[in-house]
Structures are given as C-alpha cells and as structure tokens.
PDB file of C-alpha atoms in Angstrom:
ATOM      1  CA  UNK A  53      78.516 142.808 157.318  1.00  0.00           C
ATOM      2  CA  UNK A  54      81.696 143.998 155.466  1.00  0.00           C
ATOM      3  CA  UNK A  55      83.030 147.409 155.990  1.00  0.00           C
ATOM      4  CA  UNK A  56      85.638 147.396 153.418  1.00  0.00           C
ATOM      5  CA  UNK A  57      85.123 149.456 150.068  1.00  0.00           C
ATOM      6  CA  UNK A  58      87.565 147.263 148.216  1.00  0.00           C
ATOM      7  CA  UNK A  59      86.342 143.683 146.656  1.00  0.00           C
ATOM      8  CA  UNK A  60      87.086 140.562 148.681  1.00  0.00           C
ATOM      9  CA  UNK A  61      88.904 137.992 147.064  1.00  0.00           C
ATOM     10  CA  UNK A  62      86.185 135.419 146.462  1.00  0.00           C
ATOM     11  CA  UNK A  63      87.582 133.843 143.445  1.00  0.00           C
ATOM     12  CA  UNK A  64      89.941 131.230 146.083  1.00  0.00           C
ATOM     13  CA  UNK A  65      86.812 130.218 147.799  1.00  0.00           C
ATOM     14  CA  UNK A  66      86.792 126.339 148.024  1.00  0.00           C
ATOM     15  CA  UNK A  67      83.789 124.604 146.041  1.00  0.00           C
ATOM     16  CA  UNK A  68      82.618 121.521 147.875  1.00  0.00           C
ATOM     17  CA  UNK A  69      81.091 119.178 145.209  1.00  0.00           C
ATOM     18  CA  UNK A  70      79.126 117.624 148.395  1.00  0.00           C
ATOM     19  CA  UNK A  71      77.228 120.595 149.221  1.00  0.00           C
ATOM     20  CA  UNK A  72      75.394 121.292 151.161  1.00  0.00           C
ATOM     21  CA  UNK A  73      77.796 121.365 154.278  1.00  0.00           C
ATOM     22  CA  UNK A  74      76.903 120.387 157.536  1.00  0.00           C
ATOM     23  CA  UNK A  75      79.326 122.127 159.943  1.00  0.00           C
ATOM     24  CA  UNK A  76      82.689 123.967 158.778  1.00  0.00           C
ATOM     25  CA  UNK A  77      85.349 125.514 161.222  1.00  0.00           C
ATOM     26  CA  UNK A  78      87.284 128.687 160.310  1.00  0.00           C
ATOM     27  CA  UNK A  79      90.189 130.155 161.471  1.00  0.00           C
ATOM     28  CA  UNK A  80      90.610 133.807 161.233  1.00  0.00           C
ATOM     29  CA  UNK A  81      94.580 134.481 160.368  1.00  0.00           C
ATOM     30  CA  UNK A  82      95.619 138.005 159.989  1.00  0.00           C
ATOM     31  CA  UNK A  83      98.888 138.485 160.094  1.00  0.00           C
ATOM     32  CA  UNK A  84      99.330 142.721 160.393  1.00  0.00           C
ATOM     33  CA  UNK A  85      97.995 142.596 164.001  1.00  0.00           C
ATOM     34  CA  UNK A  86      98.695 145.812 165.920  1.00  0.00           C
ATOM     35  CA  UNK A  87      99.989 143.838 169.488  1.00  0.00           C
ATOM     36  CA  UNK A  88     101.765 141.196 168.042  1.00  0.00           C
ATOM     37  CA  UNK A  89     102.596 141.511 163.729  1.00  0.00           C
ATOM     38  CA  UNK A  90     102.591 137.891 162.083  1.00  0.00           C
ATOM     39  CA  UNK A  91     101.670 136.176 164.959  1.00  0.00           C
ATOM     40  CA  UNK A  92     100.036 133.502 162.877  1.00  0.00           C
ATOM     41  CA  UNK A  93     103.338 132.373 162.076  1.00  0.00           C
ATOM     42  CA  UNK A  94     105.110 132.669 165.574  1.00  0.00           C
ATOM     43  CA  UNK A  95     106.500 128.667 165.618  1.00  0.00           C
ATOM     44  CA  UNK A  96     105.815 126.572 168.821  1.00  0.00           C
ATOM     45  CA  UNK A  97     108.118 124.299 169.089  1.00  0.00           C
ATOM     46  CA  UNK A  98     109.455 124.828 165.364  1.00  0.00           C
ATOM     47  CA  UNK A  99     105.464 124.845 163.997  1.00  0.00           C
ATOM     48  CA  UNK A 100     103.580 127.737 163.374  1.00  0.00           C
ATOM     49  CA  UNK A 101     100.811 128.534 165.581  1.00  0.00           C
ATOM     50  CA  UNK A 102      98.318 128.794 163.016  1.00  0.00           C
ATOM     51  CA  UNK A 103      99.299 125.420 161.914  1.00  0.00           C
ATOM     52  CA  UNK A 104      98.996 124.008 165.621  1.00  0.00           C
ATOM     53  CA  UNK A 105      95.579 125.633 165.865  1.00  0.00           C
ATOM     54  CA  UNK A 106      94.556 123.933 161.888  1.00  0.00           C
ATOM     55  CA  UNK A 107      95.308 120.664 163.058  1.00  0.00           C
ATOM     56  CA  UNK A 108      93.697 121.075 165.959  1.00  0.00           C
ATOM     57  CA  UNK A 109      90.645 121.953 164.458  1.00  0.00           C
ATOM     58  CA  UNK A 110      91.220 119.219 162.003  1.00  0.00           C
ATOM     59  CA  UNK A 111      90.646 116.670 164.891  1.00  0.00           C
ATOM     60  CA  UNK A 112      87.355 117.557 165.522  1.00  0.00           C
ATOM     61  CA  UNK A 113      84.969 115.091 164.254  1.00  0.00           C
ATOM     62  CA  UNK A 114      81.584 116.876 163.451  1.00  0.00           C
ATOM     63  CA  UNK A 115      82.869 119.696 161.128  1.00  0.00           C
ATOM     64  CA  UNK A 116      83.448 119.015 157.655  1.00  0.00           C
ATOM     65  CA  UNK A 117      85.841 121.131 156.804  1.00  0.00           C
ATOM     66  CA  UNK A 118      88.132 123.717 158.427  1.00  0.00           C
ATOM     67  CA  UNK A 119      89.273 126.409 156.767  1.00  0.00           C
ATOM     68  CA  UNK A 120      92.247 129.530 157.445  1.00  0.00           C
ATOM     69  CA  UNK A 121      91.042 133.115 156.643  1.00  0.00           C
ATOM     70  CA  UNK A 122      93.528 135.090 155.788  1.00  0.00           C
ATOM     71  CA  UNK A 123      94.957 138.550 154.251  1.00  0.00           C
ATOM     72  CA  UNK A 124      98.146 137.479 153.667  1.00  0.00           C
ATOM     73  CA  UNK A 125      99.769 135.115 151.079  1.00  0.00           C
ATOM     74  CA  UNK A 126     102.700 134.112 153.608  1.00  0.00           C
ATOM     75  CA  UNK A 127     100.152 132.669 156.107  1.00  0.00           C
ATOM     76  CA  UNK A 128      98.101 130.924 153.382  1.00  0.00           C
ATOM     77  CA  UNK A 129     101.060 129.128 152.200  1.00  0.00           C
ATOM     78  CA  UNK A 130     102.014 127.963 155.344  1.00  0.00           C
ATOM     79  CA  UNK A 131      98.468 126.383 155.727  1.00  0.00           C
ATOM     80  CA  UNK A 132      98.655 124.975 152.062  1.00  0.00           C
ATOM     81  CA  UNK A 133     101.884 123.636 152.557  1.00  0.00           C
ATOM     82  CA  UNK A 134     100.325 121.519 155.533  1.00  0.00           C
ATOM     83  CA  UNK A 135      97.534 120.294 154.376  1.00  0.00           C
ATOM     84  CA  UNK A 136      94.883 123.213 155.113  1.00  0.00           C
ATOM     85  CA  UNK A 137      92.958 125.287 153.008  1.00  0.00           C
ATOM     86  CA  UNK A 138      93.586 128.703 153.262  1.00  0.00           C
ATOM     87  CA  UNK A 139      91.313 131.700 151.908  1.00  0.00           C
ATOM     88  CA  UNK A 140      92.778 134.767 150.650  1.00  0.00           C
ATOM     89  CA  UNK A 141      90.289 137.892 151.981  1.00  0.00           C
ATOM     90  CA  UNK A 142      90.612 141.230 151.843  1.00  0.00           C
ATOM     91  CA  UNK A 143      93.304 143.109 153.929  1.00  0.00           C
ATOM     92  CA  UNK A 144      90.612 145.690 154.729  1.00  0.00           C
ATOM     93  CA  UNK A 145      88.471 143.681 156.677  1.00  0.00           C
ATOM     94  CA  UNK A 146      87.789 145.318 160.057  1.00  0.00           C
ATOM     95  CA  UNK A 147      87.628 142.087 161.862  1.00  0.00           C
ATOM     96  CA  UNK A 148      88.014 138.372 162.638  1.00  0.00           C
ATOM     97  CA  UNK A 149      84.306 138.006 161.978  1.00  0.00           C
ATOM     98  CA  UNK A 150      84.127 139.640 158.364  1.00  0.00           C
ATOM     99  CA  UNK A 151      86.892 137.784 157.530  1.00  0.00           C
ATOM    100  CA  UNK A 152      85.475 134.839 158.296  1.00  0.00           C
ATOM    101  CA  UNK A 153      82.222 135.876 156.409  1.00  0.00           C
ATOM    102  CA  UNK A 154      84.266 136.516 153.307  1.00  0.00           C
ATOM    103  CA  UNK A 155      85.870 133.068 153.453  1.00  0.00           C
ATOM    104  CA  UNK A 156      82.124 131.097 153.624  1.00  0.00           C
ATOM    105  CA  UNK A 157      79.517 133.594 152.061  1.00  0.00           C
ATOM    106  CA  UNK A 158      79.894 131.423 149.064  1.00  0.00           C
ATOM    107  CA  UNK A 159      79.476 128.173 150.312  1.00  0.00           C
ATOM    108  CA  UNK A 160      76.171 126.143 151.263  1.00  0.00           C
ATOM    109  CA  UNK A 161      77.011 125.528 154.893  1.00  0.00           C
ATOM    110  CA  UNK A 162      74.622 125.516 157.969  1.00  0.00           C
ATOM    111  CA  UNK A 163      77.187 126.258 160.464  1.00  0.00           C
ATOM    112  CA  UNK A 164      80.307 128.464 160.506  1.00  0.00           C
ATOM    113  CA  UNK A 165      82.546 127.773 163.466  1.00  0.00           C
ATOM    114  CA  UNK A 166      84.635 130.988 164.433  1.00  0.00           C
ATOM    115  CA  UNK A 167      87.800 129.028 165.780  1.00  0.00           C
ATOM    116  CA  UNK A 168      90.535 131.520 167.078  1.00  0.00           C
ATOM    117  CA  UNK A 169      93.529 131.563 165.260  1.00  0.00           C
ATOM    118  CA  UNK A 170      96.094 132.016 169.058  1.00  0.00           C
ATOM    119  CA  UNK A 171      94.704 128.805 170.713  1.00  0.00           C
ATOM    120  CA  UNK A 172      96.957 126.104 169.484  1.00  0.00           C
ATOM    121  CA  UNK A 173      95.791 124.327 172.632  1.00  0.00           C
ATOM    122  CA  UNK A 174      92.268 123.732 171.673  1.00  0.00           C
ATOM    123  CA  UNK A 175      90.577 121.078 172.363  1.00  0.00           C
ATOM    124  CA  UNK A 176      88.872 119.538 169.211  1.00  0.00           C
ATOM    125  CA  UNK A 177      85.929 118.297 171.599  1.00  0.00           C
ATOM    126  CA  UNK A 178      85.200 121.824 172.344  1.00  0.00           C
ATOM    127  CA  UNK A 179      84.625 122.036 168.823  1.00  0.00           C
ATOM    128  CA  UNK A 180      82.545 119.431 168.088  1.00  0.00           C
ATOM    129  CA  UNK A 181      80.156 120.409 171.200  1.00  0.00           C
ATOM    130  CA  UNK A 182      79.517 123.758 169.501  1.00  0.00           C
ATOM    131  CA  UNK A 183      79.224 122.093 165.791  1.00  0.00           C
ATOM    132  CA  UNK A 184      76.519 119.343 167.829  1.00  0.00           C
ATOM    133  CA  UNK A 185      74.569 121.937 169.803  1.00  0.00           C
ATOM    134  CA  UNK A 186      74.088 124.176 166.383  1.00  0.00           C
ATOM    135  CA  UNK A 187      73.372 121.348 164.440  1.00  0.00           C
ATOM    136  CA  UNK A 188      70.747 119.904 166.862  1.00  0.00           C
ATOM    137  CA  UNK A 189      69.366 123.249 167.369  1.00  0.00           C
ATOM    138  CA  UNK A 190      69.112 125.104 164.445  1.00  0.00           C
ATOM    139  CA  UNK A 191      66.410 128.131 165.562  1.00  0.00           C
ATOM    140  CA  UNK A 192      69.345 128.980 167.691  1.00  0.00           C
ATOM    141  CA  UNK A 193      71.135 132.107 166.176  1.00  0.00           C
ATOM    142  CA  UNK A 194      74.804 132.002 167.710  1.00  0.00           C
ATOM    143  CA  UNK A 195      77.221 130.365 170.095  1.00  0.00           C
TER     144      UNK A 195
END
C-alpha cells in the first residue's frame, strides 16, 4: 500500500498491552498540504483544528483509541501536548490513507477508522455508527 522508498517511522507506534483492539480512530495530519500549508494547526477559536477534530474523536464511545498521523513533529506535539497520541510517519507518503496504514500496521486492531483531520465539527456519533456497523459486520470490507 505504501509508495514511498524511504522507511516509515514505526519505532513511535503505540503498543496497547490490551491487544487485541476492537475499533481505533485515526486522524491523518499532514501539515505540507499544497492548498492550505499547516492547516492542522490553523486555531479555531485559539485551538488548533487538529486538536478540535482529536477531541472530537475522543468523544466517541465505541473506538478504543484515536490516534493523529502525522509527518511533522510540530503537529505531533501539539496533539501530545493535549492529551493525544500522535504518530510520526513518513513525509513521503502519497496520501491520507498510507499514512494512516503506517500509523496501525503494527497494531492488532479489527477496525481502522479514517477520521479527517479538517472536520473539527464532527460528530462523535457519526463515529461510533461506522465503528458499530464494522464491528457487527465484519465480512464487510470498507465504509
């Protein structure tokens, strides 16, 4: 699934001693974006957006973890200093989607969650509707 020749950074993946995982939700971050550079870190109302969108995504019951995908050490520290976990990935990464598949090949989850990183408006029920129909229907490839 990755395009990129150079190595992700897997070493910052997080371990959950409680594996396996039910549901987790990630948030692809990438802050070199070609409309709208460090976006991720735009504030709303004096917060950054990809905080708004973490704790959003935080709210939603049926995941067990949520996650920030990133390339870029500014945007992870943001998320660390709030709480989140952040992933450091590989700059390279063509898209939202590898990223997100660097941050949880690793891990022993059943369902990934691709939660967009500009919707600080989310609703966290909207999450947990995808998480519920994955988890009840397993055979079922993607959402």
């Amino acid at each position: 699934m990755t395009r990129s020749t150079t190595p992700m950074l897997v070493s910052n993946v997080p371990r959950f001693p409680d594996s396996p995982l039910a549901a987790v939700a990630v948030i692809p971050a990438r802050f070199a974006a070609q409309r709208f550079p460090g976006k991720p870190l735009h504030p709303i109302a004096g917060i950054p957006m990809v905080v708004r969108v973490l704790e959003r995504a935080r709210s939603a019951r049926k995941v067990d973890a949520v996650l920030v995908a990133t390339d870029d050490e500014r945007i992870a520290r943001v998320v660390e200093e709030a709480g989140g976990i952040a992933v450091l990935t590989d700059p390279d990464l063509p898209s939202g989607t590898d990223r997100i598949w660097a941050a949880v090949k690793e891990m022993d989850v059943a369902v990934v969650i691709n939660v967009q990183g500009d919707e600080p408006m989310l609703e966290p029920e909207n999450i947990d509707r995808v998480a519920a129909f994955l988890l009840a229907n397993p055979a079922f490839p993607l959402a």
